[in-house]
CSV table of C-alpha atoms in Angstrom, one decimal:
chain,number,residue,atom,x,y,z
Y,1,UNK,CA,61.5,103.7,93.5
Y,2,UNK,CA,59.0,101.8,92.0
Y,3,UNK,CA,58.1,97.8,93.4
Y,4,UNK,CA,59.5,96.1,90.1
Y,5,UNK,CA,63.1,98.5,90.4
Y,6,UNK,CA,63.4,97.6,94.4
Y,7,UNK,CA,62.8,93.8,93.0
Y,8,UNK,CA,65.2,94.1,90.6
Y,9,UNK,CA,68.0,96.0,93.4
Y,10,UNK,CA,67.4,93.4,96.0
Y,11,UNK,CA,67.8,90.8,93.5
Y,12,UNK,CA,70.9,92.2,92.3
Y,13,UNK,CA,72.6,92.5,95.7
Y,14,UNK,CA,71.7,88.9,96.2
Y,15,UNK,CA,73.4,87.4,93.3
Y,16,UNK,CA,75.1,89.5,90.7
Y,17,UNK,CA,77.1,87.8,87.2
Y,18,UNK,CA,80.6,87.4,87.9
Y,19,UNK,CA,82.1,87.8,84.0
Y,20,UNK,CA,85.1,90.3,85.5
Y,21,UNK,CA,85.3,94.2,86.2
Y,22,UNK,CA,86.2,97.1,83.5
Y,23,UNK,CA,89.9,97.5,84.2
Y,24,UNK,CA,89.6,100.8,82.6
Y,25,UNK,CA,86.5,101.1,85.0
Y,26,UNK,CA,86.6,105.0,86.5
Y,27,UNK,CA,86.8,105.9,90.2
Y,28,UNK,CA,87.6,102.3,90.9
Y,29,UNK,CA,87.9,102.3,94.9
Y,30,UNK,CA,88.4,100.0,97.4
Y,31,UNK,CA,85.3,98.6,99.1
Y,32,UNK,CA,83.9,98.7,102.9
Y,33,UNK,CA,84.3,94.6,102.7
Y,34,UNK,CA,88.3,94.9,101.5
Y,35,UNK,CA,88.9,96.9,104.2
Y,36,UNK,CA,87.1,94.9,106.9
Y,37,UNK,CA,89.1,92.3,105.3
Y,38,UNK,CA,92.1,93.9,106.0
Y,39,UNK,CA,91.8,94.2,109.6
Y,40,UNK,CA,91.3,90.9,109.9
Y,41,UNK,CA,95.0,89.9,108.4
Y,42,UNK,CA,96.2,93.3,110.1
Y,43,UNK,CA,95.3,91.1,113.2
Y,44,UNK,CA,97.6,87.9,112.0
Y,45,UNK,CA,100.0,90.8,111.2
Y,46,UNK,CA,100.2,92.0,114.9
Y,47,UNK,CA,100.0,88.7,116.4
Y,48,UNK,CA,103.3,87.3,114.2
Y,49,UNK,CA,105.2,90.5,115.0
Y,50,UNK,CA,104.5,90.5,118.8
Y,51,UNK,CA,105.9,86.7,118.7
Y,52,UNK,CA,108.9,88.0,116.8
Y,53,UNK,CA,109.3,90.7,119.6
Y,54,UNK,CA,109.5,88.2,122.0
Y,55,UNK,CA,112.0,85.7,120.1
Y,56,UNK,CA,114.5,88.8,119.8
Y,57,UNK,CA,113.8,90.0,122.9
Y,58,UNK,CA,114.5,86.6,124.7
Y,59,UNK,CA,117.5,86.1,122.2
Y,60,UNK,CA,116.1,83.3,120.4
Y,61,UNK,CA,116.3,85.4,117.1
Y,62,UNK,CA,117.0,82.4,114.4
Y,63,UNK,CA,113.9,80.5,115.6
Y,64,UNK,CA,111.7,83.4,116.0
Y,65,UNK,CA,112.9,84.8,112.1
Y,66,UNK,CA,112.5,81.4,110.5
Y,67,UNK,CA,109.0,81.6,112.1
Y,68,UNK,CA,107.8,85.1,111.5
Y,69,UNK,CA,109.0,84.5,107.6
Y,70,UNK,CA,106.6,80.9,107.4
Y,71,UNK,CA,104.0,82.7,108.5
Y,72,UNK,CA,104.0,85.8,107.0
Y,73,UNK,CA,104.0,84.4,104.5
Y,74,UNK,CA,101.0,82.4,104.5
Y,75,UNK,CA,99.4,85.8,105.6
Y,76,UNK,CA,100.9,87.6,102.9
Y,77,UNK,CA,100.0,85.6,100.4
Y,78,UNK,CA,96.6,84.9,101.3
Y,79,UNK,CA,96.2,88.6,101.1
Y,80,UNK,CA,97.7,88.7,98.2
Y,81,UNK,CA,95.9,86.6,96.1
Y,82,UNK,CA,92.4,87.3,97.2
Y,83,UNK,CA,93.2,91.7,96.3
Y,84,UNK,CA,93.9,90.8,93.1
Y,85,UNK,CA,91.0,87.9,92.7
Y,86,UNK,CA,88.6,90.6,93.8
Y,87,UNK,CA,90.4,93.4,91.5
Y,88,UNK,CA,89.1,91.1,88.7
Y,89,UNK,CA,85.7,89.9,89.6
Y,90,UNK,CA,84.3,91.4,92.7
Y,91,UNK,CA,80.4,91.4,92.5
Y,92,UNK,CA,79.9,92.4,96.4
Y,93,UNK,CA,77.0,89.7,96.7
Y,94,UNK,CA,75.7,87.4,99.0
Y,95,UNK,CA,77.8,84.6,97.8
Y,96,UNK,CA,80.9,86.7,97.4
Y,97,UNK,CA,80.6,88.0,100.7
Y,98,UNK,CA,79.9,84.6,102.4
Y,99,UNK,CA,82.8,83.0,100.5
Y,100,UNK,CA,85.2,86.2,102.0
Y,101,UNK,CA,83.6,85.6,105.4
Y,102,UNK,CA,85.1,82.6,105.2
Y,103,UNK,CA,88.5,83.8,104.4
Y,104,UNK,CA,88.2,86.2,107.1
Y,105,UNK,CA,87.4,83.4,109.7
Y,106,UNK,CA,90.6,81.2,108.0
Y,107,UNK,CA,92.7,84.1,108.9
Y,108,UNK,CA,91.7,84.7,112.9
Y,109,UNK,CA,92.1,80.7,112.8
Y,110,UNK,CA,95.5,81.3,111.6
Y,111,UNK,CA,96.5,83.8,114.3
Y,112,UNK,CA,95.1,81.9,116.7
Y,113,UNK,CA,98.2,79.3,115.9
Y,114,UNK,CA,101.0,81.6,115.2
Y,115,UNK,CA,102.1,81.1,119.1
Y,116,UNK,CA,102.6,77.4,118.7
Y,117,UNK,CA,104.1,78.0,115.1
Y,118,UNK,CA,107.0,80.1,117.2
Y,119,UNK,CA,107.1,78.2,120.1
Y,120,UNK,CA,106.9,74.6,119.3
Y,121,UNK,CA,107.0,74.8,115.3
Y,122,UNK,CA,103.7,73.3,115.2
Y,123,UNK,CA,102.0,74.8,112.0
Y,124,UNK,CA,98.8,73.0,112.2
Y,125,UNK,CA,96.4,75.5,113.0
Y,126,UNK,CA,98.5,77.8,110.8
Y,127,UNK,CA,97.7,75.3,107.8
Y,128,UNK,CA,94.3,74.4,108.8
Y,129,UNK,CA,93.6,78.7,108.6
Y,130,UNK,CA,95.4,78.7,105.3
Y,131,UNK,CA,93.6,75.9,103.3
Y,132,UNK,CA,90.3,77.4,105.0
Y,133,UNK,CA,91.1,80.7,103.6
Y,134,UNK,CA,92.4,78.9,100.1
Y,135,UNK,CA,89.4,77.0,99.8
Y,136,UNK,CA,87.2,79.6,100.0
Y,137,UNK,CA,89.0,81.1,97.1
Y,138,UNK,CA,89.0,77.9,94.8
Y,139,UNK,CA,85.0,77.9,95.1
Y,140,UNK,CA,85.5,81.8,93.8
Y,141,UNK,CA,87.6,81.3,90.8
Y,142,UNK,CA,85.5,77.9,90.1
Y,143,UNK,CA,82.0,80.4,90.4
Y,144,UNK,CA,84.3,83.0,88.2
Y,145,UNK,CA,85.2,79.9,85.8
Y,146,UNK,CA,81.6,79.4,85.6
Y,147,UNK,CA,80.1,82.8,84.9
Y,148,UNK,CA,82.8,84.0,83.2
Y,149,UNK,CA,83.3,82.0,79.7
Y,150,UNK,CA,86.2,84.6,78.4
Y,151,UNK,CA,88.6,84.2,81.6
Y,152,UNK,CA,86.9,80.3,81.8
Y,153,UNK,CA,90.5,78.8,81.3
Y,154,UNK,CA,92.5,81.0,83.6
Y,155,UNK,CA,89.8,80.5,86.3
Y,156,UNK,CA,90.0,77.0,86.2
Y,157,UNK,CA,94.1,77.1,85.8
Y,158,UNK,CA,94.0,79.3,89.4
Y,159,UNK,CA,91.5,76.7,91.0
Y,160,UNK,CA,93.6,73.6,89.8
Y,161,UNK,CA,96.9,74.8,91.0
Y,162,UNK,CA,95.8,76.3,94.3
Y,163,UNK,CA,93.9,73.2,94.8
Y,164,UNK,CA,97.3,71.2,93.9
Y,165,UNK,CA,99.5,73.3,96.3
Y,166,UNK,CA,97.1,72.9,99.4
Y,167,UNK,CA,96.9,69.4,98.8
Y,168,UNK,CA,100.7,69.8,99.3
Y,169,UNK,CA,100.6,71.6,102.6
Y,170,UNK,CA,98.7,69.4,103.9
Y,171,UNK,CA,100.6,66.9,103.6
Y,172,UNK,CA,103.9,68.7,104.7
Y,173,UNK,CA,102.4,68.6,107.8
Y,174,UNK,CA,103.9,64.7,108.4
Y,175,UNK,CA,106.9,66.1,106.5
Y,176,UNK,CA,109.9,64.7,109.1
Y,177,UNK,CA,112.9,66.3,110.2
Y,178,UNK,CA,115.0,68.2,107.2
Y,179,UNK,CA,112.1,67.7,105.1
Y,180,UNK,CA,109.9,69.8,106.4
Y,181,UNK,CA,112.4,72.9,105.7
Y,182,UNK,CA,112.8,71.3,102.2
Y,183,UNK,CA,109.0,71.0,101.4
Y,184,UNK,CA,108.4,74.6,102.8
Y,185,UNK,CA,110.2,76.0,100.2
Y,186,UNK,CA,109.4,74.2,97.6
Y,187,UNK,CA,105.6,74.5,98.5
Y,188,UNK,CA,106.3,78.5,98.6
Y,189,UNK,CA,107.8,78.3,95.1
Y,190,UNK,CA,104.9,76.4,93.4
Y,191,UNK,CA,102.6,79.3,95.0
Y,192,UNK,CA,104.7,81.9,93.4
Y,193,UNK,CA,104.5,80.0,90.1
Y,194,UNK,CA,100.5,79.4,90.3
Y,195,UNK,CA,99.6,83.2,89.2
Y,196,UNK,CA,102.4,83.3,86.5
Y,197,UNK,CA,101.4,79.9,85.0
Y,198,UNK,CA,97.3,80.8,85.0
Y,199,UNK,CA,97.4,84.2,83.7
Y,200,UNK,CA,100.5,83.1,80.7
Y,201,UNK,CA,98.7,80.1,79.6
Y,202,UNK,CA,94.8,81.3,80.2
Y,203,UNK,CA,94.7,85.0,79.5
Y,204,UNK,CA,95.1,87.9,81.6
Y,205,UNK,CA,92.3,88.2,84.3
Y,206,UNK,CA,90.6,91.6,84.3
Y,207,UNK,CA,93.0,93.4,87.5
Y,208,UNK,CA,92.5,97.1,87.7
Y,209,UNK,CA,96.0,98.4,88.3
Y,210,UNK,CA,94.8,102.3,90.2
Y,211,UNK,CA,92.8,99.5,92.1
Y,212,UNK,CA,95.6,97.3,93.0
Y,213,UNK,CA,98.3,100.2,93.8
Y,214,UNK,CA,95.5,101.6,95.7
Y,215,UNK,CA,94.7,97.8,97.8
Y,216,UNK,CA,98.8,97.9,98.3
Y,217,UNK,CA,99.2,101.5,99.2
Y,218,UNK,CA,95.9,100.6,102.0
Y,219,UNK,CA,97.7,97.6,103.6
Y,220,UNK,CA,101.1,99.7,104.1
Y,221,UNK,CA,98.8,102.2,106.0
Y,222,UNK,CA,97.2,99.5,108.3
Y,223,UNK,CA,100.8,97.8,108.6
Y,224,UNK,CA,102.2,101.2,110.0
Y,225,UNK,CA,99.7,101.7,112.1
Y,226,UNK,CA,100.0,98.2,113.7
Y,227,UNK,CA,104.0,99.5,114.0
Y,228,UNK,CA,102.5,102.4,116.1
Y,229,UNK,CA,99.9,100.3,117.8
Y,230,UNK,CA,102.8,97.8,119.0
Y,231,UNK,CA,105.7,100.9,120.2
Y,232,UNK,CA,102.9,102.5,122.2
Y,233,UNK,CA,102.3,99.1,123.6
Y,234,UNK,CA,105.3,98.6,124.3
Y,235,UNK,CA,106.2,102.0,126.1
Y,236,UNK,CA,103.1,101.9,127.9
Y,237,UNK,CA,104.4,99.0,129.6
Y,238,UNK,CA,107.6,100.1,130.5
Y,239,UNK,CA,106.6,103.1,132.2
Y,240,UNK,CA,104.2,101.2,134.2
Y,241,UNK,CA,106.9,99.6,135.2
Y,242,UNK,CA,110.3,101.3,135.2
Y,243,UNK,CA,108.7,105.2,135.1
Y,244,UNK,CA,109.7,107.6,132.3
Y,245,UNK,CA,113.4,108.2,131.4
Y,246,UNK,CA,115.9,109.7,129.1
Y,247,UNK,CA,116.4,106.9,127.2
Y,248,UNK,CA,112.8,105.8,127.0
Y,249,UNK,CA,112.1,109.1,125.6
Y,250,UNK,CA,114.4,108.9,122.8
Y,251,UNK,CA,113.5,105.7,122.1
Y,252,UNK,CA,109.8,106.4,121.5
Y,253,UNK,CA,110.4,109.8,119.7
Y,254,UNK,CA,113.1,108.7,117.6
Y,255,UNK,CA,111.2,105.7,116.4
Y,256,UNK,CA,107.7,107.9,115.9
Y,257,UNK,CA,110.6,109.9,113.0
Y,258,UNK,CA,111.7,106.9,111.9
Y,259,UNK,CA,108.1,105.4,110.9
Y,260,UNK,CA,106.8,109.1,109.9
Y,261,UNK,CA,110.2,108.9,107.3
Y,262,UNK,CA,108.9,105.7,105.9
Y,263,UNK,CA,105.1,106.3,105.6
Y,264,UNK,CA,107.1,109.3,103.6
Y,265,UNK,CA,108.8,107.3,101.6
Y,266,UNK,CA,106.4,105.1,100.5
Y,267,UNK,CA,103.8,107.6,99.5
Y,268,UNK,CA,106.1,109.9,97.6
Y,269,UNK,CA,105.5,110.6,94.0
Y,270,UNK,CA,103.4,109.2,91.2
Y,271,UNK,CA,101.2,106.8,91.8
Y,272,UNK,CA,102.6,103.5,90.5
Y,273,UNK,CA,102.3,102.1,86.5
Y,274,UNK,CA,101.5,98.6,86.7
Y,275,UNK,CA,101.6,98.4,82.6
Y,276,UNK,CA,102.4,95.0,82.5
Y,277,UNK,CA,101.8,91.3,84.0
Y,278,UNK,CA,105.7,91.3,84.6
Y,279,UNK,CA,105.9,95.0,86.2
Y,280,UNK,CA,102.8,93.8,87.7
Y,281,UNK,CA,103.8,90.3,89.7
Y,282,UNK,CA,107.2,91.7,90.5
Y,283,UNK,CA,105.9,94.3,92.4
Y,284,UNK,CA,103.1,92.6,94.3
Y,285,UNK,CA,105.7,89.8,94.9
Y,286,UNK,CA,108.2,93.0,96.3
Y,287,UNK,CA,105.9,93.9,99.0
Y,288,UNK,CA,105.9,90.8,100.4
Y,289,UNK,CA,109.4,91.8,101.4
Y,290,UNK,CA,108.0,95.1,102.2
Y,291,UNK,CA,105.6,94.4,104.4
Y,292,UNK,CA,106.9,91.8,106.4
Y,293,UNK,CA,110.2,94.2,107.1
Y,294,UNK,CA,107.6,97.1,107.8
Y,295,UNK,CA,105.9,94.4,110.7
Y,296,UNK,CA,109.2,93.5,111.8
Y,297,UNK,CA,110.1,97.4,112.3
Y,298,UNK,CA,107.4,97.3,114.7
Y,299,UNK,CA,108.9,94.3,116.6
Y,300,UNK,CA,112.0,95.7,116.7
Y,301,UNK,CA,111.1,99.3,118.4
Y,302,UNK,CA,109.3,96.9,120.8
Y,303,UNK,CA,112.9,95.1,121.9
Y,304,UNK,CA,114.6,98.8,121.9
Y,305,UNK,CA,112.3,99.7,124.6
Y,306,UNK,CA,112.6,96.5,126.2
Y,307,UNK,CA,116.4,97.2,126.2
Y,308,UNK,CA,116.5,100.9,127.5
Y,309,UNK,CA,114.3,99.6,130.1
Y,310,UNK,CA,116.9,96.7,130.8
Y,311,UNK,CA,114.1,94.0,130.3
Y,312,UNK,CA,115.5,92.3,127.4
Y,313,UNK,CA,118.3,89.3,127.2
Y,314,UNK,CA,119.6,91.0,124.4
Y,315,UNK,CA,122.7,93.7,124.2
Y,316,UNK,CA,121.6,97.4,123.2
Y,317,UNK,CA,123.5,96.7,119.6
Y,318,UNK,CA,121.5,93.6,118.9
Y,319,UNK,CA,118.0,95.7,120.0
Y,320,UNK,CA,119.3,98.5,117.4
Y,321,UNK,CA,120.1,95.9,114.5
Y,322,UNK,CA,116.8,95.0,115.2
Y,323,UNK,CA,115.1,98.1,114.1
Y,324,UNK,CA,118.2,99.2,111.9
Y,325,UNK,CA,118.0,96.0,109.6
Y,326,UNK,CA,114.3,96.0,108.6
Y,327,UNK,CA,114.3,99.7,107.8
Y,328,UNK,CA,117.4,98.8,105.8
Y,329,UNK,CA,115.7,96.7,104.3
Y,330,UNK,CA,112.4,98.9,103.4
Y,331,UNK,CA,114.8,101.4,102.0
Y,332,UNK,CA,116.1,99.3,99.5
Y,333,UNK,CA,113.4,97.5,98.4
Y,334,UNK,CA,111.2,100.7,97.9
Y,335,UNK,CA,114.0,102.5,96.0
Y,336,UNK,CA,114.1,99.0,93.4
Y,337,UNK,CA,109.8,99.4,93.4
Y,338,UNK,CA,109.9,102.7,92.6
Y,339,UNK,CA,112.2,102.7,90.4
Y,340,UNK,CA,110.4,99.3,88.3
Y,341,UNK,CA,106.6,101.2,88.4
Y,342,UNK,CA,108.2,105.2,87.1
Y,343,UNK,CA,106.9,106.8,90.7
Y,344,UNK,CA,109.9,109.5,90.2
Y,345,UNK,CA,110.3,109.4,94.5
Y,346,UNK,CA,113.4,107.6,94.3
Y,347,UNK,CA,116.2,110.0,92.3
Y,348,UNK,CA,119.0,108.4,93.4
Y,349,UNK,CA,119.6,105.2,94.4
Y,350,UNK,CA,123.0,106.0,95.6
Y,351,UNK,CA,121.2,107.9,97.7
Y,352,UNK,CA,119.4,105.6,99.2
Y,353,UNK,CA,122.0,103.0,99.3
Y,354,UNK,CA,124.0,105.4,101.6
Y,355,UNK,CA,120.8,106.1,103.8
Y,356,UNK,CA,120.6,102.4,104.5
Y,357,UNK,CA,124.5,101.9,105.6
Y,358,UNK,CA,124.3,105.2,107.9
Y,359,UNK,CA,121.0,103.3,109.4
Y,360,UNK,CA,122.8,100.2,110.2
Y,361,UNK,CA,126.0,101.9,111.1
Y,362,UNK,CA,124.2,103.9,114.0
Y,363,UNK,CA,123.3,100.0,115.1
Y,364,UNK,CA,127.1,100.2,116.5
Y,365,UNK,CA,126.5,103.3,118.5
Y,366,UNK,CA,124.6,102.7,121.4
Y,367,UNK,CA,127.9,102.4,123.6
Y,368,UNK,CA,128.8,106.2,122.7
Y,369,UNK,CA,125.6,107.7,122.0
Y,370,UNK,CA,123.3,105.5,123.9
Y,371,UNK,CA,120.3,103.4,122.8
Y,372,UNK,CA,118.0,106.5,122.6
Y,373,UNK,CA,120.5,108.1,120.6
Y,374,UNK,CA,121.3,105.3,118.2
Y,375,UNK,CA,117.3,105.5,117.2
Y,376,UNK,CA,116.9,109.2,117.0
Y,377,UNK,CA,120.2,109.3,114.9
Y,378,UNK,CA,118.3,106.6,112.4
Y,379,UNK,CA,114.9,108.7,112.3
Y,380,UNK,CA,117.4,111.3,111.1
Y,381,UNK,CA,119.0,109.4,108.8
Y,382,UNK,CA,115.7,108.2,106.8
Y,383,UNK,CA,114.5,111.5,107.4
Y,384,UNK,CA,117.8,112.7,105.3
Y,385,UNK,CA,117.5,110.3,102.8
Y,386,UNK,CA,114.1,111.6,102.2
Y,387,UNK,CA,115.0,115.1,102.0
Y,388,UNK,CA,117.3,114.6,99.6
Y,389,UNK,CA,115.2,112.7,96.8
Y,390,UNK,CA,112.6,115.0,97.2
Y,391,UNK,CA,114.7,118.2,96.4
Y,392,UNK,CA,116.2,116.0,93.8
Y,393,UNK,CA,112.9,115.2,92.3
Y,394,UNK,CA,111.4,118.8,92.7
Y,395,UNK,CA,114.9,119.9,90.7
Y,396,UNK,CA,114.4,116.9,88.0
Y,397,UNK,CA,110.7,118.2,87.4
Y,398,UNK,CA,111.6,121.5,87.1
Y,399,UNK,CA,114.1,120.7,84.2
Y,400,UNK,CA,111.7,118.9,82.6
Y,401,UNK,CA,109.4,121.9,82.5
């Protein structure tokens, strides 16, 4: 390499023209900083589900829910909106990267509050992660607005309204009494509405949609693993201190099936068609329901084995809803995605919809089949389901041919 051509690389890693990637671009993959990214929420992720643990496990479950579902969403979101930012107009520079180590640092901050957002519905570290991580993003659609004169109006519709909506947070935080459930919602809404309203009014930013489904499809892997991560946890610490049992063996093994079914589940068939802005936003919304019930699976194998090691506060039917809901949950929102993006792994939603009930009904059974029974007769269950649409599918593509 000549002198001038090293010049010219180094001078492009430090500062490259944001004016938005080639969605058609080929090989489009994601990048060593997205994924160092992603460990850092995956750590908000595991800090907000081992609080949920707790809250079921000490049979405070209405607190703990309503504050696993503020701040996952805050985390969610977050997440959200900087994947598809970065689908658009990622130039992997110095200032990029800076402005992302920021976001990254927003995130830890907001982890580092999620225990006193459970315990004493204090959000304020919470908020002050989220407008860090927000801020940082504002300076990258205003850089984007800047560089960028074709998306220039969409850019600066994203800055104003995200700008707008923090403004509002903040300000929830002396929110008293009734109002501060009120403003929460309302403050979640006007977030939802901030993509819709920037790309319908400025133009369609330039997201690559293999590249999104990919981001997504990422996320769900780290989630899962986080799931495992928290059950081994978990059963570690019961053997330490109750020894190995029955029970605690089908426990762990049934919910191993039970994960394995969904990781299934999730990457079966086509990879998804995000044709349109409407396809698009519904299913990136979706997975917020997704992944949060995917964490929460996690939390709930953790109160199982709390149970069948008679350390919980909670009956053995309440620790099986807790696992039996979320993968409900899962099931059905992953049969409606599939269906919306034409991934063919969902053939029959009745299908699915009987899956789901069977899962929930074994919640009833620990009393005659015991705890460890109740979860291996779940992992079945998805397992079944599974099965079923893929014969289903393998017969539907063979007709078509």
């Amino acid at each position: 390499m000549t002198e001038q051509a090293a010049s010219g690389a180094s001078a492009g890693l430090w500062r490259r023209l944001m004016n938005g990637r080639d969605p058609g671009e080929e090989h489009r993959a994601a990048t060593p900083l997205e994924l160092f990214f992603d460990l850092c929420f995956v750590v908000a992720v595991a800090k907000a589900a081992a609080e949920l643990h707790h809250a079921i496990a000490e049979a405070h479950l209405a607190d703990g829910l309503v504050g696993y579902l503020s701040v996952f969403f805050a985390i969610w979101w977050a997440w959200m909106n900087f994947t598809w930012f970065a689908s658009a107009y990622d130039t992997d520079d110095v200032p990029y990267r800076l402005l992302t180590l920021v976001q990254m640092a927003g995130v830890l901050v907001l982890a580092a509050g999620v225990p006193a957002a459970f315990e004493h519905f204090d959000f304020t570290l919470v908020v002050v992660g989220y407008v860090l991580m927000r801020v940082a993003l504002i300076a990258q659609w205003l850089r984007a607005a800047a560089e960028h004169p074709e998306g220039r109006g969409t850019a600066l519709r994203y800055a104003a309204g995200i700008a707008v909506v923090q403004v509002g947070w903040i300000a929830r935080l002396w929110a008293p009494g009734m109002w501060a459930g009120i403003t929460f919602v309302v403050l979640v809404l006007a977030e939802l509405a901030v993509p819709a309203w920037a790309e319908a009014r400025g133009g369609q930013t330039h997201w690559h949609p293999r590249h999104i489904a990919e981001r997504y499809s990422l996320f769900t892997i780290i989630v899962l693993g986080e799931v495992i991560l928290a059950s081994l946890t978990a059963v570690q610490s019961a053997v330490s201190a109750s020894g190995v049992s029955v029970p605690l063996v089908l426990v762990a093994a049934g919910g191993l099936v039970l994960v394995f079914a969904l990781w299934w589940i999730y990457f079966t068939g086509a990879e998804a068609h995000l044709g349109s802005l409407r396809t698009a936003l519904t299913w990136g919304y979706g997975h917020f329901v997704v992944f949060a019930a995917l964490a929460a699976v996690g939390a709930g194998l953790g109160v199982t084995v709390d149970a069948a090691t008679h350390h919980a506060h909670v009956s053995e039917q309440a620790a099986a809803l807790s696992v039996a809901v979320p993968v409900a949950v899962v099931m059905l929102v992953l049969a409606v995605l599939h269906r919306l993006t034409g991934t063919g792994a969902v053939e029959r939603a009745v299908l699915v919809l009987a899956g789901a009930v069977v899962v929930l009904a074994f919640a009833a059974t620990p009393p005659l089949f015991g705890l460890g029974g109740a979860m291996v007769g779940m992992g079945l269950t998805v397992s079944m389901t599974l099965a079923g649409n893929l014969v289903l599918s393998a017969r539907h593509a063979r007709g078509r041919g």
